[in-house]
Structure formats: structure tokens, C-alpha cells
Amino acid sequence: QVQLVESGGGLVQIGGSLRLSCTTSGFNLEDYAIGWFRQDPGKERKEVSVSAISHYDGATYYADAVKGRFTISSDKTRNTVYLQMNNLKPEDTGIYTCANIWTGGLNPSWLVEGLEPGAMSFWGDGTQVTVSA
């Protein structure tokens, strides 16, 4: 049974840091890419691709808004993908969800455009991140 479980969200002040974890099970992480998506508050369910990592070659993607502040990493021994979020801003507020996609199904443009939510296979339930003054 495929599972992705997020943790690490919370309430933080502007400029603070959080580390999100996406713990996976039920599939071979090495054959998949993992993406982090944000659903903005008060908006229709629409996931924004924030960051992603391919376990085939270690390639990563970051949305322009988070470059230089967020770092994605993976611990295959723990089947866990992390998203280190530094210098947080109010616009980072939202529900952060991780999802998987088989490496062979990646669109070649993902390194520039991010992952397409409709292409992802399985999703976690999300963790809330709130950045306040």
C-alpha cells in the first residue's frame, strides 16, 4: 500500500525556518520523483509546484519564489524526502503536500516548469504552514 505522510508544518514568524518531511512507503523510492506542492489559503484546490527531486539522477526543481530559501533533499535509508524552508515569508503560507511520480513518467520540462499536479500518482494529506508577522 503506497503511503506518503507529511510532517513538520506549523506556525512560524516571518524570517523563520521549518523542515518538512515526507515519509514514504509501499514503493521503491529510487524509481520515483517526489514533489512538494503548496495549496494557497482561501483558494480553490490548486496545487502549486514548489520543489521536486528525482531519485534517478538527483536532479532538483525549485519554483522561482523559493530559490535560495528552500532546499529539497532525500534520505533513501529512511525513505524520506525533506524540504528545508528558510527565511519564510507570508506568501509561503499554505498546505504543503508531497506526491510521487514514476521517473519514467516525468515530462522533460519538469526541471524548468516543475511537476504537473495532474501527472502525480499518489498524494499525502498535507501539512499546514503558516507564516505570520
mmCIF file of N, CA, C and O in Angstrom, residues 43-94:
data_model
loop_
_atom_site.group_PDB
_atom_site.id
_atom_site.type_symbol
_atom_site.label_atom_id
_atom_site.label_comp_id
_atom_site.label_asym_id
_atom_site.label_seq_id
_atom_site.Cartn_x
_atom_site.Cartn_y
_atom_site.Cartn_z
ATOM 1 N N LYS A 43 -8.178 29.617 -1.477
ATOM 2 C CA LYS A 43 -8.341 29.481 -2.925
ATOM 3 C C LYS A 43 -8.847 28.088 -3.236
ATOM 4 O O LYS A 43 -8.653 27.144 -2.481
ATOM 5 N N GLU A 44 -9.452 27.976 -4.382
ATOM 6 C CA GLU A 44 -9.884 26.658 -4.837
ATOM 7 C C GLU A 44 -8.707 25.723 -4.840
ATOM 8 O O GLU A 44 -7.577 26.144 -5.067
ATOM 9 N N ARG A 45 -8.990 24.450 -4.622
ATOM 10 C CA ARG A 45 -7.888 23.497 -4.560
ATOM 11 C C ARG A 45 -7.058 23.576 -5.835
ATOM 12 O O ARG A 45 -7.486 23.150 -6.897
ATOM 13 N N LYS A 46 -5.897 24.191 -5.711
ATOM 14 C CA LYS A 46 -4.991 24.284 -6.842
ATOM 15 C C LYS A 46 -3.588 24.188 -6.291
ATOM 16 O O LYS A 46 -3.130 25.066 -5.559
ATOM 17 N N GLU A 47 -2.924 23.098 -6.615
ATOM 18 C CA GLU A 47 -1.591 22.873 -6.084
ATOM 19 C C GLU A 47 -0.557 23.586 -6.947
ATOM 20 O O GLU A 47 -0.607 23.505 -8.171
ATOM 21 N N VAL A 48 0.364 24.264 -6.284
ATOM 22 C CA VAL A 48 1.467 24.933 -6.954
ATOM 23 C C VAL A 48 2.731 24.114 -6.716
ATOM 24 O O VAL A 48 3.034 23.767 -5.574
ATOM 25 N N SER A 49 3.444 23.806 -7.778
ATOM 26 C CA SER A 49 4.679 23.037 -7.660
ATOM 27 C C SER A 49 5.745 23.922 -7.029
ATOM 28 O O SER A 49 6.122 24.948 -7.586
ATOM 29 N N VAL A 50 6.226 23.529 -5.847
ATOM 30 C CA VAL A 50 7.207 24.316 -5.102
ATOM 31 C C VAL A 50 8.618 23.786 -5.320
ATOM 32 O O VAL A 50 9.550 24.547 -5.581
ATOM 33 N N SER A 51 8.777 22.474 -5.211
ATOM 34 C CA SER A 51 10.094 21.865 -5.343
ATOM 35 C C SER A 51 9.921 20.392 -5.652
ATOM 36 O O SER A 51 8.852 19.813 -5.408
ATOM 37 N N ALA A 52 10.960 19.781 -6.214
ATOM 38 C CA ALA A 52 10.886 18.368 -6.548
ATOM 39 C C ALA A 52 12.282 17.794 -6.669
ATOM 40 O O ALA A 52 13.255 18.523 -6.924
ATOM 41 N N ILE A 53 12.376 16.471 -6.498
ATOM 42 C CA ILE A 53 13.654 15.788 -6.630
ATOM 43 C C ILE A 53 13.441 14.455 -7.331
ATOM 44 O O ILE A 53 12.479 13.737 -7.033
ATOM 45 N N SER A 54 14.333 14.154 -8.254
ATOM 46 C CA SER A 54 14.315 12.869 -8.935
ATOM 47 C C SER A 54 15.340 11.965 -8.280
ATOM 48 O O SER A 54 16.502 12.357 -8.132
ATOM 49 N N HIS A 55 14.947 10.756 -7.930
ATOM 50 C CA HIS A 55 15.878 9.821 -7.323
ATOM 51 C C HIS A 55 16.651 9.034 -8.380
ATOM 52 O O HIS A 55 17.512 8.227 -8.029
ATOM 53 N N TYR A 56 16.366 9.272 -9.637
ATOM 54 C CA TYR A 56 17.129 8.627 -10.702
ATOM 55 C C TYR A 56 18.512 9.258 -10.825
ATOM 56 O O TYR A 56 19.526 8.566 -10.901
ATOM 57 N N ASP A 57 18.528 10.617 -10.836
ATOM 58 C CA ASP A 57 19.804 11.293 -11.020
ATOM 59 C C ASP A 57 20.035 12.426 -10.023
ATOM 60 O O ASP A 57 21.006 13.168 -10.142
ATOM 61 N N GLY A 58 19.119 12.580 -9.064
ATOM 62 C CA GLY A 58 19.286 13.627 -8.061
ATOM 63 C C GLY A 58 18.921 15.012 -8.534
ATOM 64 O O GLY A 58 19.099 15.988 -7.799
ATOM 65 N N ALA A 59 18.397 15.139 -9.756
ATOM 66 C CA ALA A 59 18.029 16.459 -10.263
ATOM 67 C C ALA A 59 16.933 17.065 -9.400
ATOM 68 O O ALA A 59 16.078 16.357 -8.866
ATOM 69 N N THR A 60 16.983 18.373 -9.271
ATOM 70 C CA THR A 60 16.008 19.081 -8.440
ATOM 71 C C THR A 60 15.378 20.243 -9.181
ATOM 72 O O THR A 60 15.948 20.773 -10.144
ATOM 73 N N TYR A 61 14.204 20.622 -8.701
ATOM 74 C CA TYR A 61 13.481 21.772 -9.224
ATOM 75 C C TYR A 61 13.060 22.665 -8.058
ATOM 76 O O TYR A 61 12.687 22.155 -6.987
ATOM 77 N N TYR A 62 13.150 23.975 -8.271
ATOM 78 C CA TYR A 62 12.639 24.943 -7.314
ATOM 79 C C TYR A 62 11.847 26.008 -8.064
ATOM 80 O O TYR A 62 12.295 26.517 -9.100
ATOM 81 N N ALA A 63 10.698 26.357 -7.526
ATOM 82 C CA ALA A 63 9.960 27.490 -8.076
ATOM 83 C C ALA A 63 10.783 28.760 -7.846
ATOM 84 O O ALA A 63 11.527 28.853 -6.866
ATOM 85 N N ASP A 64 10.644 29.713 -8.740
ATOM 86 C CA ASP A 64 11.436 30.943 -8.634
ATOM 87 C C ASP A 64 11.252 31.617 -7.277
ATOM 88 O O ASP A 64 12.201 32.172 -6.715
ATOM 89 N N ALA A 65 10.049 31.547 -6.736
ATOM 90 C CA ALA A 65 9.743 32.248 -5.484
ATOM 91 C C ALA A 65 10.485 31.680 -4.281
ATOM 92 O O ALA A 65 10.590 32.350 -3.238
ATOM 93 N N VAL A 66 10.998 30.454 -4.398
ATOM 94 C CA VAL A 66 11.642 29.827 -3.237
ATOM 95 C C VAL A 66 13.124 29.564 -3.453
ATOM 96 O O VAL A 66 13.806 29.107 -2.540
ATOM 97 N N LYS A 67 13.624 29.854 -4.638
ATOM 98 C CA LYS A 67 15.047 29.611 -4.917
ATOM 99 C C LYS A 67 15.918 30.398 -3.941
ATOM 100 O O LYS A 67 15.665 31.574 -3.674
ATOM 101 N N GLY A 68 16.924 29.730 -3.409
ATOM 102 C CA GLY A 68 17.817 30.374 -2.450
ATOM 103 C C GLY A 68 17.313 30.316 -1.021
ATOM 104 O O GLY A 68 18.060 30.627 -0.088
ATOM 105 N N ARG A 69 16.041 29.920 -0.839
ATOM 106 C CA ARG A 69 15.481 29.845 0.524
ATOM 107 C C ARG A 69 15.107 28.410 0.909
ATOM 108 O O ARG A 69 15.196 28.046 2.076
ATOM 109 N N PHE A 70 14.656 27.619 -0.052
ATOM 110 C CA PHE A 70 14.231 26.247 0.216
ATOM 111 C C PHE A 70 15.268 25.278 -0.340
ATOM 112 O O PHE A 70 15.871 25.539 -1.389
ATOM 113 N N THR A 71 15.428 24.143 0.339
ATOM 114 C CA THR A 71 16.320 23.083 -0.124
ATOM 115 C C THR A 71 15.612 21.751 0.019
ATOM 116 O O THR A 71 15.127 21.421 1.111
ATOM 117 N N ILE A 72 15.566 21.005 -1.075
ATOM 118 C CA ILE A 72 14.969 19.671 -1.032
ATOM 119 C C ILE A 72 16.093 18.643 -0.946
ATOM 120 O O ILE A 72 17.155 18.809 -1.565
ATOM 121 N N SER A 73 15.867 17.598 -0.167
ATOM 122 C CA SER A 73 16.864 16.543 -0.024
ATOM 123 C C SER A 73 16.155 15.234 0.259
ATOM 124 O O SER A 73 14.951 15.207 0.528
ATOM 125 N N SER A 74 16.929 14.167 0.203
ATOM 126 C CA SER A 74 16.324 12.848 0.352
ATOM 127 C C SER A 74 17.231 11.947 1.164
ATOM 128 O O SER A 74 18.454 11.980 1.002
ATOM 129 N N ASP A 75 16.646 11.156 2.042
ATOM 130 C CA ASP A 75 17.362 10.123 2.781
ATOM 131 C C ASP A 75 16.733 8.792 2.392
ATOM 132 O O ASP A 75 15.673 8.410 2.907
ATOM 133 N N LYS A 76 17.392 8.099 1.465
ATOM 134 C CA LYS A 76 16.807 6.850 0.968
ATOM 135 C C LYS A 76 16.774 5.776 2.052
ATOM 136 O O LYS A 76 15.930 4.883 2.015
ATOM 137 N N THR A 77 17.678 5.852 3.013
ATOM 138 C CA THR A 77 17.682 4.840 4.078
ATOM 139 C C THR A 77 16.441 4.969 4.957
ATOM 140 O O THR A 77 16.010 4.009 5.584
ATOM 141 N N ARG A 78 15.874 6.184 4.976
ATOM 142 C CA ARG A 78 14.663 6.425 5.754
ATOM 143 C C ARG A 78 13.436 6.567 4.871
ATOM 144 O O ARG A 78 12.339 6.860 5.371
ATOM 145 N N ASN A 79 13.625 6.431 3.559
ATOM 146 C CA ASN A 79 12.518 6.613 2.604
ATOM 147 C C ASN A 79 11.801 7.946 2.839
ATOM 148 O O ASN A 79 10.568 8.030 2.766
ATOM 149 N N THR A 80 12.584 8.961 3.077
ATOM 150 C CA THR A 80 12.026 10.259 3.448
ATOM 151 C C THR A 80 12.644 11.364 2.611
ATOM 152 O O THR A 80 13.860 11.366 2.382
ATOM 153 N N VAL A 81 11.801 12.272 2.185
ATOM 154 C CA VAL A 81 12.226 13.462 1.458
ATOM 155 C C VAL A 81 11.943 14.673 2.338
ATOM 156 O O VAL A 81 10.866 14.773 2.938
ATOM 157 N N TYR A 82 12.912 15.571 2.391
ATOM 158 C CA TYR A 82 12.800 16.743 3.252
ATOM 159 C C TYR A 82 12.699 18.022 2.419
ATOM 160 O O TYR A 82 13.234 18.098 1.304
ATOM 161 N N LEU A 83 12.046 19.006 3.004
ATOM 162 C CA LEU A 83 12.040 20.340 2.410
ATOM 163 C C LEU A 83 12.415 21.324 3.519
ATOM 164 O O LEU A 83 11.614 21.600 4.411
ATOM 165 N N GLN A 84 13.659 21.791 3.449
ATOM 166 C CA GLN A 84 14.131 22.788 4.402
ATOM 167 C C GLN A 84 13.696 24.160 3.908
ATOM 168 O O GLN A 84 14.047 24.550 2.794
ATOM 169 N N MET A 85 12.962 24.873 4.732
ATOM 170 C CA MET A 85 12.397 26.155 4.341
ATOM 171 C C MET A 85 12.969 27.239 5.258
ATOM 172 O O MET A 85 12.690 27.238 6.459
ATOM 173 N N ASN A 86 13.763 28.123 4.696
ATOM 174 C CA ASN A 86 14.388 29.197 5.460
ATOM 175 C C ASN A 86 13.850 30.555 5.014
ATOM 176 O O ASN A 86 13.297 30.683 3.926
ATOM 177 N N ASN A 87 14.057 31.549 5.866
ATOM 178 C CA ASN A 87 13.643 32.922 5.557
ATOM 179 C C ASN A 87 12.202 32.951 5.048
ATOM 180 O O ASN A 87 11.898 33.515 3.994
ATOM 181 N N LEU A 88 11.328 32.354 5.818
ATOM 182 C CA LEU A 88 9.942 32.209 5.384
ATOM 183 C C LEU A 88 9.227 33.542 5.301
ATOM 184 O O LEU A 88 9.482 34.461 6.097
ATOM 185 N N LYS A 89 8.324 33.632 4.320
ATOM 186 C CA LYS A 89 7.565 34.837 4.055
ATOM 187 C C LYS A 89 6.070 34.537 4.163
ATOM 188 O O LYS A 89 5.663 33.377 4.021
ATOM 189 N N PRO A 90 5.245 35.545 4.378
ATOM 190 C CA PRO A 90 3.797 35.294 4.479
ATOM 191 C C PRO A 90 3.231 34.567 3.254
ATOM 192 O O PRO A 90 2.321 33.744 3.388
ATOM 193 N N GLU A 91 3.774 34.851 2.092
ATOM 194 C CA GLU A 91 3.269 34.203 0.871
ATOM 195 C C GLU A 91 3.633 32.723 0.798
ATOM 196 O O GLU A 91 3.166 32.010 -0.100
ATOM 197 N N ASP A 92 4.450 32.231 1.715
ATOM 198 C CA ASP A 92 4.737 30.798 1.781
ATOM 199 C C ASP A 92 3.638 30.045 2.524
ATOM 200 O O ASP A 92 3.634 28.810 2.551
ATOM 201 N N THR A 93 2.721 30.756 3.136
ATOM 202 C CA THR A 93 1.631 30.127 3.886
ATOM 203 C C THR A 93 0.775 29.256 2.981
ATOM 204 O O THR A 93 0.440 29.641 1.870
ATOM 205 N N GLY A 94 0.416 28.075 3.490
ATOM 206 C CA GLY A 94 -0.440 27.178 2.732
ATOM 207 C C GLY A 94 -0.328 25.759 3.249
ATOM 208 O O GLY A 94 0.383 25.485 4.211
#
